[in-house]
mmCIF file of C-alpha atoms in Angstrom:
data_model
loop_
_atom_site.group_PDB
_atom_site.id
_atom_site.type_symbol
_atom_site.label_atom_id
_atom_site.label_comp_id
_atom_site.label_asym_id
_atom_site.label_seq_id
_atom_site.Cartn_x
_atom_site.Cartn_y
_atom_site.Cartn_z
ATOM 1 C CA UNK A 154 13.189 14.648 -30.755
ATOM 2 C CA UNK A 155 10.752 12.710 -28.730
ATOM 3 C CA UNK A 156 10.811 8.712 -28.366
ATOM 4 C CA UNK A 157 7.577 7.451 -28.353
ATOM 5 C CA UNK A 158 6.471 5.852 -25.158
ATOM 6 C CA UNK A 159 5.858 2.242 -26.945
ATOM 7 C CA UNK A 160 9.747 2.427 -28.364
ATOM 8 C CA UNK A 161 10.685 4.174 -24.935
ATOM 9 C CA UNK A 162 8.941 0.967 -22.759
ATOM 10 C CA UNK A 163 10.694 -1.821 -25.580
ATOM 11 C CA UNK A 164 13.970 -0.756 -25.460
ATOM 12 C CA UNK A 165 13.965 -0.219 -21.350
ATOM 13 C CA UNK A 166 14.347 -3.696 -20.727
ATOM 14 C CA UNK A 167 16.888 -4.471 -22.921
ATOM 15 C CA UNK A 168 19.073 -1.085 -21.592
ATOM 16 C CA UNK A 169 18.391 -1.957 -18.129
ATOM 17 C CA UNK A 170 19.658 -5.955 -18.575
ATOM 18 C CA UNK A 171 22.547 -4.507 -20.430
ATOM 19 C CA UNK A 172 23.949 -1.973 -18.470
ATOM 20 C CA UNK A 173 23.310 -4.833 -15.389
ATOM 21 C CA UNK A 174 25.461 -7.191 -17.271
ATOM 22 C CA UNK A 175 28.687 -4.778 -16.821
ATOM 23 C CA UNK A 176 28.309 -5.606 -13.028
ATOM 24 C CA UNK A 177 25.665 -4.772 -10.395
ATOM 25 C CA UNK A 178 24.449 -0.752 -10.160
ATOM 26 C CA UNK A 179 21.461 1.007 -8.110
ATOM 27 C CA UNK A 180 18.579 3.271 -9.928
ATOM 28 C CA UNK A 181 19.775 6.207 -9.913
ATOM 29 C CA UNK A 182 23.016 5.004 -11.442
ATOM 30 C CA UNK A 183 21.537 3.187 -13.984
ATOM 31 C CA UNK A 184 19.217 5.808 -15.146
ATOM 32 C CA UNK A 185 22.494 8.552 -15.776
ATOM 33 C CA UNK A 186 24.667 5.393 -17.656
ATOM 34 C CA UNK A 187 21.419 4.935 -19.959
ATOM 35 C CA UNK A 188 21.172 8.807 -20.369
ATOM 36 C CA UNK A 189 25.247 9.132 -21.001
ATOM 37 C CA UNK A 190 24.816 6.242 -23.239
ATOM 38 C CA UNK A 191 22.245 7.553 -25.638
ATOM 39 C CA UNK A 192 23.841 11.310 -25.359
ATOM 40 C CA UNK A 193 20.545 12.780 -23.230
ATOM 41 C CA UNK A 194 18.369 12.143 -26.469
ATOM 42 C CA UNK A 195 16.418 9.049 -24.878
ATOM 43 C CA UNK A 196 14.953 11.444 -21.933
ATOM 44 C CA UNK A 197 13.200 8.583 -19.282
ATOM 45 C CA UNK A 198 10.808 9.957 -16.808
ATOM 46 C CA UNK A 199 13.273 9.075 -14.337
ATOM 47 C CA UNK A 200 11.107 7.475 -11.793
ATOM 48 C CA UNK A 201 9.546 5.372 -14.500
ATOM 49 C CA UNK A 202 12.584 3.446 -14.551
ATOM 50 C CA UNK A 203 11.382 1.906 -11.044
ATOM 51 C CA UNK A 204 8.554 0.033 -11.764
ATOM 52 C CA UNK A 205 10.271 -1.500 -14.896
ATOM 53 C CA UNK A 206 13.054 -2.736 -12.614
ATOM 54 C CA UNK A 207 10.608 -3.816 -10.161
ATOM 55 C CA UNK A 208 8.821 -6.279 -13.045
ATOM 56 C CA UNK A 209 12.060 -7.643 -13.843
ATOM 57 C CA UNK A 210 12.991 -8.354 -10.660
ATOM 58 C CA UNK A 211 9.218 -10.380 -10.164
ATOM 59 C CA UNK A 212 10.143 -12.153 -13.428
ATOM 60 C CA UNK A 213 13.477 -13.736 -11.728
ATOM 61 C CA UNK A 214 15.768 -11.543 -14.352
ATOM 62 C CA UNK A 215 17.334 -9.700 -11.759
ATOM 63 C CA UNK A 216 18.223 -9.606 -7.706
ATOM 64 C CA UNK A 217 17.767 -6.870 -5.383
ATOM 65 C CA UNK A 218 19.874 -6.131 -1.648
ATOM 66 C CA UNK A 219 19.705 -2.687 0.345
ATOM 67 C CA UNK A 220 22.974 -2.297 1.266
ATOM 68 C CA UNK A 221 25.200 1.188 2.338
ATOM 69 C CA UNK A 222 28.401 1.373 1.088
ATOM 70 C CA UNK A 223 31.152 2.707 3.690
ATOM 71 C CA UNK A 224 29.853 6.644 5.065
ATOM 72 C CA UNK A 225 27.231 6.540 2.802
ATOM 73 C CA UNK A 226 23.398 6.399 2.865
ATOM 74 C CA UNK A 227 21.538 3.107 1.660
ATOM 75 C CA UNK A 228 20.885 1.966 -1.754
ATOM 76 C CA UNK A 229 19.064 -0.232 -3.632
ATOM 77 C CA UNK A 230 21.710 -2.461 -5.344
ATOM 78 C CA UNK A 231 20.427 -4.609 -8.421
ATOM 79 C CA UNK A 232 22.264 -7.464 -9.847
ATOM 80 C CA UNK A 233 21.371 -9.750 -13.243
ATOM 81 C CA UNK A 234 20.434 -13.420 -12.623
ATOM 82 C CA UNK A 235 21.197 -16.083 -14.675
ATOM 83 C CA UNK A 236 17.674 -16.277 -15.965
ATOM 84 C CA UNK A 237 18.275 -12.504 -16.908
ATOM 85 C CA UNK A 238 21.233 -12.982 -19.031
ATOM 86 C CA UNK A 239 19.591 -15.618 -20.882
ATOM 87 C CA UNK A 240 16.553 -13.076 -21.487
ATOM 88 C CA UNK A 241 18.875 -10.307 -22.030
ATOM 89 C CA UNK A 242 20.595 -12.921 -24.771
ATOM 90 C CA UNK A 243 17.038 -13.370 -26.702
ATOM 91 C CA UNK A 244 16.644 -9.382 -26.978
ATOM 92 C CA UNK A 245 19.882 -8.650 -27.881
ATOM 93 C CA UNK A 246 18.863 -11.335 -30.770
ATOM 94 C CA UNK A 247 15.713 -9.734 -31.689
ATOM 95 C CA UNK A 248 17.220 -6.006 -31.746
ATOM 96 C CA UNK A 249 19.437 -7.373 -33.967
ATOM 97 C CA UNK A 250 17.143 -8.868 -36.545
ATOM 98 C CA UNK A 251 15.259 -5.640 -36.759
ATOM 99 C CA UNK A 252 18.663 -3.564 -36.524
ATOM 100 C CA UNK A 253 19.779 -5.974 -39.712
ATOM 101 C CA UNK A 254 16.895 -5.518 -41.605
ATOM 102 C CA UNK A 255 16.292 -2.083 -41.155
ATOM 103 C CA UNK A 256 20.229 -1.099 -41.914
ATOM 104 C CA UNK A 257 20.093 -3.557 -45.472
ATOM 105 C CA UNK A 258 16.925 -1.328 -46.206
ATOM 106 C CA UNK A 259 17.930 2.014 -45.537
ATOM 107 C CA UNK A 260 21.505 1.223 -46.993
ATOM 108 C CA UNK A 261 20.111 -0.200 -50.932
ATOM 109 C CA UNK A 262 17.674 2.633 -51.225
ATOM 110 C CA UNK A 263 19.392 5.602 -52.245
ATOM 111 C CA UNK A 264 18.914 8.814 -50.005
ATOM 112 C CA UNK A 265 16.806 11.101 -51.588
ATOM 113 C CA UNK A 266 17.771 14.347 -49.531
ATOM 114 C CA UNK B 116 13.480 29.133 4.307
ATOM 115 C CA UNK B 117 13.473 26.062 2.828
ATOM 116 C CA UNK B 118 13.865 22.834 4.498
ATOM 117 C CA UNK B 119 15.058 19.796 2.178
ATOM 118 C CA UNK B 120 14.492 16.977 4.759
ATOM 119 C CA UNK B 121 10.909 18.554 5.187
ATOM 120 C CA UNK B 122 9.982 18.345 1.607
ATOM 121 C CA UNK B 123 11.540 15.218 1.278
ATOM 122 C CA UNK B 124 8.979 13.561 3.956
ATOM 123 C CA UNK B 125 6.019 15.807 1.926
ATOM 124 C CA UNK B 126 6.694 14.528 -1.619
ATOM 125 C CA UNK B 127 6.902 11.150 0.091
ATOM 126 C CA UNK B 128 3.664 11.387 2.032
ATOM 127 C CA UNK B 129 2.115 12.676 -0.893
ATOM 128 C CA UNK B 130 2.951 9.436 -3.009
ATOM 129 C CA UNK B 131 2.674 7.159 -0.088
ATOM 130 C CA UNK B 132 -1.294 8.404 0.503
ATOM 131 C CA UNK B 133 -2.315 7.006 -3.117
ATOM 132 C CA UNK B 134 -1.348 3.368 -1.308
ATOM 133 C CA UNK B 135 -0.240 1.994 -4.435
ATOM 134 C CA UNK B 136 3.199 2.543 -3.785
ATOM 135 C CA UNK B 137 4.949 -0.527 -0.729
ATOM 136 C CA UNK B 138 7.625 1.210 1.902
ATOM 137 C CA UNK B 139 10.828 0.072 -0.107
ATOM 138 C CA UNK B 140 9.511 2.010 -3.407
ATOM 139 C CA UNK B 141 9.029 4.861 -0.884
ATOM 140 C CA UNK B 142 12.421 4.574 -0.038
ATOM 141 C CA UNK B 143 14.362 4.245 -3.336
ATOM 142 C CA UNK B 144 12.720 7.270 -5.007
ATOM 143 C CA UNK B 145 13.653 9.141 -1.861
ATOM 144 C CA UNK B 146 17.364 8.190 -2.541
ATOM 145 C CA UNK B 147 16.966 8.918 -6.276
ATOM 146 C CA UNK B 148 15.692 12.063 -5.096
ATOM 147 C CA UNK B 149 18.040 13.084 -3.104
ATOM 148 C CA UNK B 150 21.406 12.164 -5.087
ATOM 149 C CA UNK B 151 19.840 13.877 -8.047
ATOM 150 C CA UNK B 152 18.862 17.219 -5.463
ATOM 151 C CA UNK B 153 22.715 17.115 -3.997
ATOM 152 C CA UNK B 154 23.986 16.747 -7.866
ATOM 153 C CA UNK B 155 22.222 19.841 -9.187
ATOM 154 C CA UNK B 156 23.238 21.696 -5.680
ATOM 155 C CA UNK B 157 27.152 20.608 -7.094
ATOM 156 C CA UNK B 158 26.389 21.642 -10.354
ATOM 157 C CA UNK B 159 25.650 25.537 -8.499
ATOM 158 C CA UNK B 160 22.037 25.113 -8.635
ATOM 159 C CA UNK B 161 20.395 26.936 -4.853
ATOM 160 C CA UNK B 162 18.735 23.562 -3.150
ATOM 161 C CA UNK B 163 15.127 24.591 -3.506
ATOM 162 C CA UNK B 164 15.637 24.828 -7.614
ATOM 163 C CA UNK B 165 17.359 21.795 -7.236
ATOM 164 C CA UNK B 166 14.704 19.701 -5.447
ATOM 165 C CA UNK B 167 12.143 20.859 -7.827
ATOM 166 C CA UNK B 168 14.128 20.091 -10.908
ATOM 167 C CA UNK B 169 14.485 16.749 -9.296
ATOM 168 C CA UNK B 170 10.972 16.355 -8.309
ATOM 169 C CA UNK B 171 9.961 16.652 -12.325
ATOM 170 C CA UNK B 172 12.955 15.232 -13.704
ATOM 171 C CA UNK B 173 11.799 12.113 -11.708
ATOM 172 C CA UNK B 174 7.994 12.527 -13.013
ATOM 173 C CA UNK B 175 4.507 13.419 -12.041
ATOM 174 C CA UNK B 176 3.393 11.605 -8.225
ATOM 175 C CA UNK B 177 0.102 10.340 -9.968
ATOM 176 C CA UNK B 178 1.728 8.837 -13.296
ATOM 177 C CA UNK B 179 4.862 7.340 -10.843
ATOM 178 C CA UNK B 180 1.581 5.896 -8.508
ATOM 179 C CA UNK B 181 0.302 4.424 -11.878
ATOM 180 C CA UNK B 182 3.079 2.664 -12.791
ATOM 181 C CA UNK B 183 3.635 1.286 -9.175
ATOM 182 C CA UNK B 184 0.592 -0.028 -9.168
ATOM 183 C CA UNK B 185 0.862 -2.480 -12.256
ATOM 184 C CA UNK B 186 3.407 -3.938 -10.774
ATOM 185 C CA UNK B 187 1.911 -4.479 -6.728
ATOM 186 C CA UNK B 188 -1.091 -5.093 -7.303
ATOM 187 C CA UNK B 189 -0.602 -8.526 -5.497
ATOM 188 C CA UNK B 190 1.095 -6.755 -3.181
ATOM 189 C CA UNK B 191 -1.304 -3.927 -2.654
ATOM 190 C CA UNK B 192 -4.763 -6.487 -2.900
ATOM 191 C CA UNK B 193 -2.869 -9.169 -0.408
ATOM 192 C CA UNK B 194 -2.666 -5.456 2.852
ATOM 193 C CA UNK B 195 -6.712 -4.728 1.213
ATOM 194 C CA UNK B 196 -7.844 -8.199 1.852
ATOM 195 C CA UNK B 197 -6.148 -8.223 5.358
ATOM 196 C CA UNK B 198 -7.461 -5.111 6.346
ATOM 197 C CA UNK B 199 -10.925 -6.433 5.254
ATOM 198 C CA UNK B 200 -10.255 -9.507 7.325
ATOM 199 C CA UNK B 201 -9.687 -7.223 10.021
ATOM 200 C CA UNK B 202 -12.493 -5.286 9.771
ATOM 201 C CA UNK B 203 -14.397 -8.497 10.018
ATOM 202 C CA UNK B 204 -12.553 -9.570 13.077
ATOM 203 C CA UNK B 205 -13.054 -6.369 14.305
ATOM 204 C CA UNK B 206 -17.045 -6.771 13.960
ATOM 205 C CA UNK B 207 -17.236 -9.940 15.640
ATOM 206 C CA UNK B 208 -15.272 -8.903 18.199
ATOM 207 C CA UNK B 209 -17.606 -5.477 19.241
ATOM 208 C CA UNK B 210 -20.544 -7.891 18.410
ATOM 209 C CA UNK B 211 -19.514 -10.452 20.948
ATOM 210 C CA UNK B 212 -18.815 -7.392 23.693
ATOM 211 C CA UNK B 213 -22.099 -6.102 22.765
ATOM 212 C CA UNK B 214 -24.063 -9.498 23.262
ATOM 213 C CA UNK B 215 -22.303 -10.028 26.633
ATOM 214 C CA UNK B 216 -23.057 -6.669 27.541
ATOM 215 C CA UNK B 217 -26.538 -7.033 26.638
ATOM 216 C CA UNK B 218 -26.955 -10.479 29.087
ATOM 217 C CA UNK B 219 -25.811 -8.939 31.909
ATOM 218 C CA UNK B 220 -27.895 -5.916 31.748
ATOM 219 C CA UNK B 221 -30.931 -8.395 31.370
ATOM 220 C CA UNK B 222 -29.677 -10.057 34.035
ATOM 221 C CA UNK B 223 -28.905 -6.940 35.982
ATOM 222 C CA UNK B 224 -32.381 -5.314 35.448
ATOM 223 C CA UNK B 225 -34.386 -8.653 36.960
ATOM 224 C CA UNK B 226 -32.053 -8.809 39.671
ATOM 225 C CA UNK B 227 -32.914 -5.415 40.704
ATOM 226 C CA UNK B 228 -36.455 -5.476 39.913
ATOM 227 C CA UNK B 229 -36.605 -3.097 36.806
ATOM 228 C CA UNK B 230 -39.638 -3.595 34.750
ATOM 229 C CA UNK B 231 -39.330 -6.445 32.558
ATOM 230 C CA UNK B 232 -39.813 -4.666 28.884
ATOM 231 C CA UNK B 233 -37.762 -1.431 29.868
ATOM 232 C CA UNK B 234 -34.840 -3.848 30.888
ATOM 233 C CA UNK B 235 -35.322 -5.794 27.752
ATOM 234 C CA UNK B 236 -34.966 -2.449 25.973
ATOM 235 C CA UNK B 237 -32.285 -0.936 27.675
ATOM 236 C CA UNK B 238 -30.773 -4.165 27.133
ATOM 237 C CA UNK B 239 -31.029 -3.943 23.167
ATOM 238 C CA UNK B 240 -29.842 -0.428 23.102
ATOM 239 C CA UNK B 241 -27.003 -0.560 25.573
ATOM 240 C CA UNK B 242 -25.824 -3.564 23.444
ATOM 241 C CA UNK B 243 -25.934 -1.320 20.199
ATOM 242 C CA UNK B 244 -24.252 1.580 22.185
ATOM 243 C CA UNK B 245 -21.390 -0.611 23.430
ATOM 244 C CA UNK B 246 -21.045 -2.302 19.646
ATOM 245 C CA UNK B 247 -20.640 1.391 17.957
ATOM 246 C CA UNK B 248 -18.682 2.439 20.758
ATOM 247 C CA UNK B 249 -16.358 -0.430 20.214
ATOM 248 C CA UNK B 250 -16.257 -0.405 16.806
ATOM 249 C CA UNK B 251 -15.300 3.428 16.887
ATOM 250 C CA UNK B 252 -12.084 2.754 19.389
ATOM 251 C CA UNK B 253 -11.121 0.374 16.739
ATOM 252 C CA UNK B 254 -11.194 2.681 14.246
ATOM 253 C CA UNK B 255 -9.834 5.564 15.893
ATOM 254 C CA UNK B 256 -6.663 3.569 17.291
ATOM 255 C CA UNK B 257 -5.987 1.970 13.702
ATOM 256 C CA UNK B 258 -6.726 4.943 11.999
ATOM 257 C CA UNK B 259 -3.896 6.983 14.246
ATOM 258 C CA UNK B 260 -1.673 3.834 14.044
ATOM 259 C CA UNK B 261 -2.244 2.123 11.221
ATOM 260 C CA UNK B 262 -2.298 4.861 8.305
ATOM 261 C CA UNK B 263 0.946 4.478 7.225
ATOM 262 C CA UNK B 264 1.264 0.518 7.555
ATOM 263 C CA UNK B 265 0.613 -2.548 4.718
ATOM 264 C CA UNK B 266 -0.863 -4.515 6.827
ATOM 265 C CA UNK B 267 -3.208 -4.003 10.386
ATOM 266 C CA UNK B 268 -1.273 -6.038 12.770
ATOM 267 C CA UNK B 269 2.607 -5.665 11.397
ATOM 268 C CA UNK B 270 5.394 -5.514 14.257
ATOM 269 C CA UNK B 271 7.112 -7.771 16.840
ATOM 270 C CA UNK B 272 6.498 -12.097 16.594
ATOM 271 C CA UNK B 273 5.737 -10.713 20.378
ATOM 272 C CA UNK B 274 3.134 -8.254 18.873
ATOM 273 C CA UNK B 275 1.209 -11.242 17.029
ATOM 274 C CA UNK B 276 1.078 -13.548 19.671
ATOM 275 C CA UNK B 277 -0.290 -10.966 22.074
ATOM 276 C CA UNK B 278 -3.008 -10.035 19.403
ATOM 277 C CA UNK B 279 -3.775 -14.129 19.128
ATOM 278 C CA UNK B 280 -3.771 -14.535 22.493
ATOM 279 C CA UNK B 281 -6.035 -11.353 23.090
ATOM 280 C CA UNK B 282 -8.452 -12.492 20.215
ATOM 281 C CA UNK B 283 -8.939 -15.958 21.949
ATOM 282 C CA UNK B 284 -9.319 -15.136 25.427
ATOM 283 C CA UNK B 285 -12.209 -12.521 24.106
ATOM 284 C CA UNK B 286 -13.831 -14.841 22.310
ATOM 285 C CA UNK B 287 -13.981 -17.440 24.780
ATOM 286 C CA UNK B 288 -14.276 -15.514 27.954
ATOM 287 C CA UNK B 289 -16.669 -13.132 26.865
ATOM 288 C CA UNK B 290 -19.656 -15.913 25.446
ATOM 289 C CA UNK B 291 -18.959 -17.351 28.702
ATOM 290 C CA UNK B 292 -19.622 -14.445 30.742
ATOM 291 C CA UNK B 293 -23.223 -13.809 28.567
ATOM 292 C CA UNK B 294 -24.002 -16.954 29.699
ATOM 293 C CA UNK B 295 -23.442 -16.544 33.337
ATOM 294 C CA UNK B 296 -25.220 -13.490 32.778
ATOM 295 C CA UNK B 297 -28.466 -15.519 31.317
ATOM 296 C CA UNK B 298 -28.092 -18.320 33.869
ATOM 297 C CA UNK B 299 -28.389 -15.518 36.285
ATOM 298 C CA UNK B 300 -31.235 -13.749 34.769
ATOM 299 C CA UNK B 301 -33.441 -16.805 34.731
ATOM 300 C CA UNK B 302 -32.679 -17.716 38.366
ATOM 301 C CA UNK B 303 -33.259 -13.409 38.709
ATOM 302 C CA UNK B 304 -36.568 -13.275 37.323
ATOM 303 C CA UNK B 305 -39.650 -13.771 39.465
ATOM 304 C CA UNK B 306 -41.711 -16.507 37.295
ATOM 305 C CA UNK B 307 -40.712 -17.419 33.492
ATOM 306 C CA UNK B 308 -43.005 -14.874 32.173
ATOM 307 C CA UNK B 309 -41.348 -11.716 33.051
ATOM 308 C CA UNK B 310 -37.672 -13.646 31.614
ATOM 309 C CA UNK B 311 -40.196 -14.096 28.625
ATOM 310 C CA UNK B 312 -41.215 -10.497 28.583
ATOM 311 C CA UNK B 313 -37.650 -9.002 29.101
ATOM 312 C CA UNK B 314 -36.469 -11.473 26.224
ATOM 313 C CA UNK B 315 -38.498 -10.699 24.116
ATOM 314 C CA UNK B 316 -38.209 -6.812 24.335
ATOM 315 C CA UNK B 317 -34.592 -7.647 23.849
ATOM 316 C CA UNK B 318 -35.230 -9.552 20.659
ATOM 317 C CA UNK B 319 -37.832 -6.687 19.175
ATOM 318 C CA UNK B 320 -34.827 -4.282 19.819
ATOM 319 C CA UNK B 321 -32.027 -6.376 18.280
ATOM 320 C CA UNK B 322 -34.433 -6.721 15.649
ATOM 321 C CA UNK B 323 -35.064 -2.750 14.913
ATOM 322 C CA UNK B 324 -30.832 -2.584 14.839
ATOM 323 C CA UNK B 325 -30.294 -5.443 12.370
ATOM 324 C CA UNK B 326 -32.603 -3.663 10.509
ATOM 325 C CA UNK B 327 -31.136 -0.329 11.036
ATOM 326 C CA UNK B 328 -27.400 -1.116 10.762
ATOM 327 C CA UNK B 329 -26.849 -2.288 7.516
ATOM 328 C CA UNK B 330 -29.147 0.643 6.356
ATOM 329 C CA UNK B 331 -26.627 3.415 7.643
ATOM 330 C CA UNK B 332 -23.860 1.600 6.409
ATOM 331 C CA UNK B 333 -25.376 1.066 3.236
ATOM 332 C CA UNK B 334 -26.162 4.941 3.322
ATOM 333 C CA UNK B 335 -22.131 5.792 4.852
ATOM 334 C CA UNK B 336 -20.749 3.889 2.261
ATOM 335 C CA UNK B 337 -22.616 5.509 -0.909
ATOM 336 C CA UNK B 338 -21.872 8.845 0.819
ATOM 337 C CA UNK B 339 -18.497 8.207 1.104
ATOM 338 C CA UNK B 340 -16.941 10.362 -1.457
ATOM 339 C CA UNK B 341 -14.733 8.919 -3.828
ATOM 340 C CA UNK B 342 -10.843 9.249 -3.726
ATOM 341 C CA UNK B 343 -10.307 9.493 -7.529
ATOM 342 C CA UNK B 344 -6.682 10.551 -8.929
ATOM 343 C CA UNK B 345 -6.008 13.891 -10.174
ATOM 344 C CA UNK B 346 -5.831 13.978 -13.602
#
């Protein structure tokens, strides 16, 4: 099924601070733990990932350092900030209150199929 | 036969001509392209299906541009604004030639006896000549050199001072030369009426370019087709 592009945009920042707060990662990685994460059924444009990363990064959330790691080619390593796990904090708070209230919901009414 | 490293450089010249991408994006899709191109080539996948797959797994060029943009548009306004500064400088600089030139053909043409109106006019018209000549080398060498850079003058600390030094000795030696040049033409001229003449043909032809000029650039620049984004 296809994620629309306003739920696809809300939950990228959350995803992205997340899977930076299990230690520091490049693009490319980050983009295959999302997809691994949500079993391939979140499909990003891959390269849209970028830009979002980019915006963080202006915001102070997150750090960025070219660096090659031994015999390999150079990559973009990104690392959270501590103004980034405070943000990441706040959404995790939010996803929850809407996680809450739409679980208490679904679970009272019975399922009609 | 198909050449990875070659279509790597294509898909990134392609991206980088839109302008709204900065080198490091450049770079980090390339890398993104290229682990997910040597994944699919592990997975049994031929490298030429593999690059493609990558290519639109990673998304459209004009959608990716898009989305750069948002995010430098400081970025991408701050190299505009320079290279409009430099376009300035660039002006001033062929206009300043072009006076100096101007001078010392005036003073040239009295020297030598040339009649007073026909060295006012060649004068005029040499000065235009050398200005568009100018301005053309300027925008020949930056448009060879410059095309894939953020900013006109990027390089060496050595690199900058050069250009500053450069930009002030032109500025300062060439008014001073023009007005040698006039000093010379009045002490050139037979009586102050022929100076007067030549001067004044000068001034009717500067007159007919400042005119002129901004009308074909007004012109160029409506002609100028625009560069709009494939949809």
């Amino acid at each position: 099924m296809a994620y629309s592009k306003e739920l696809v945009a809300a939950s990228a920042t959350p995803l992205i601070l997340s899977v930076l707060a299990h230690g520091e990662n490049y693009g490319y990685a980050i983009i295959k733990r999302v997809a691994a994460l949500t079993e391939g059924e979140m499909q990003w444009t891959d390269g849209m990932l970028y830009p979002v990363l980019h915006r963080l990064e202006e915001q102070g959330y997150i750090e960025s350092e070219w660096r090659a790691p031994e015999g390999g080619r150079r990559r973009k390593y990104y690392h959270l900030r501590k103004d980034g796990a405070a943000a990441l904090a706040e959404e995790r708070r939010k996803w929850n209150v809407v996680n809450t209230a739409l679980m208490s919901l679904w679970e009272v009414k019975p399922c009609l199929t | 036969m198909f050449d990875l490293e070659r279509s790597l450089a294509d898909w990134r010249d392609q991206l980088g001509r839109s302008g709204q991408c900065i080198d490091g994006d450049l770079a980090e899709l390339e890398e993104h392209l290229r682990e997910e191109t040597a994944g699919l080539v592990r997975a049994g996948l031929a490298e030429e299906e593999a690059f493609l797959i990558a290519c639109r797994r990673l998304g459209r060029i004009d959608l990716l541009g898009a989305e750069f943009e948002k995010v430098n548009l400081r970025s991408i306004w701050v190299s505009r604004s320079s290279w409009m500064a430099f376009g300035i400088l660039a002006y001033l600089a062929s206009s300043v030639g072009a006076r100096t030139v101007s001078q010392v053909v005036l003073a040239g043409g009295l020297f030598s006896g040339l009649p007073s109106r026909l060295t006012g006019a060649i004068a005029a018209f040499g000065s235009l000549a050398v200005l568009l000549a100018l301005l053309a080398l300027i925008t020949i060498t930056f448009v060879r050199h410059g095309q894939r850079q953020d900013t006109p003058v990027p390089g060496s600390t050595a690199r900058r001072c050069g250009l500053a030094i450069g930009m002030f000795l032109w500025f300062t030696l060439m008014p001073g030369a023009g007005l040698l040049a006039g000093a010379i033409a009045v002490k050139a001229a037979r009586d102050m009426s022929e100076f007067g003449h030549a001067t004044v043909a000068t001034s009717i032809g500067t007159f007919a370019i400042s005119v002129l000029m901004p009308l074909l650039l007004t012109t160029w620049l409506l002609a100028t087709p625009r560069f709009t984004r494939s949809a």
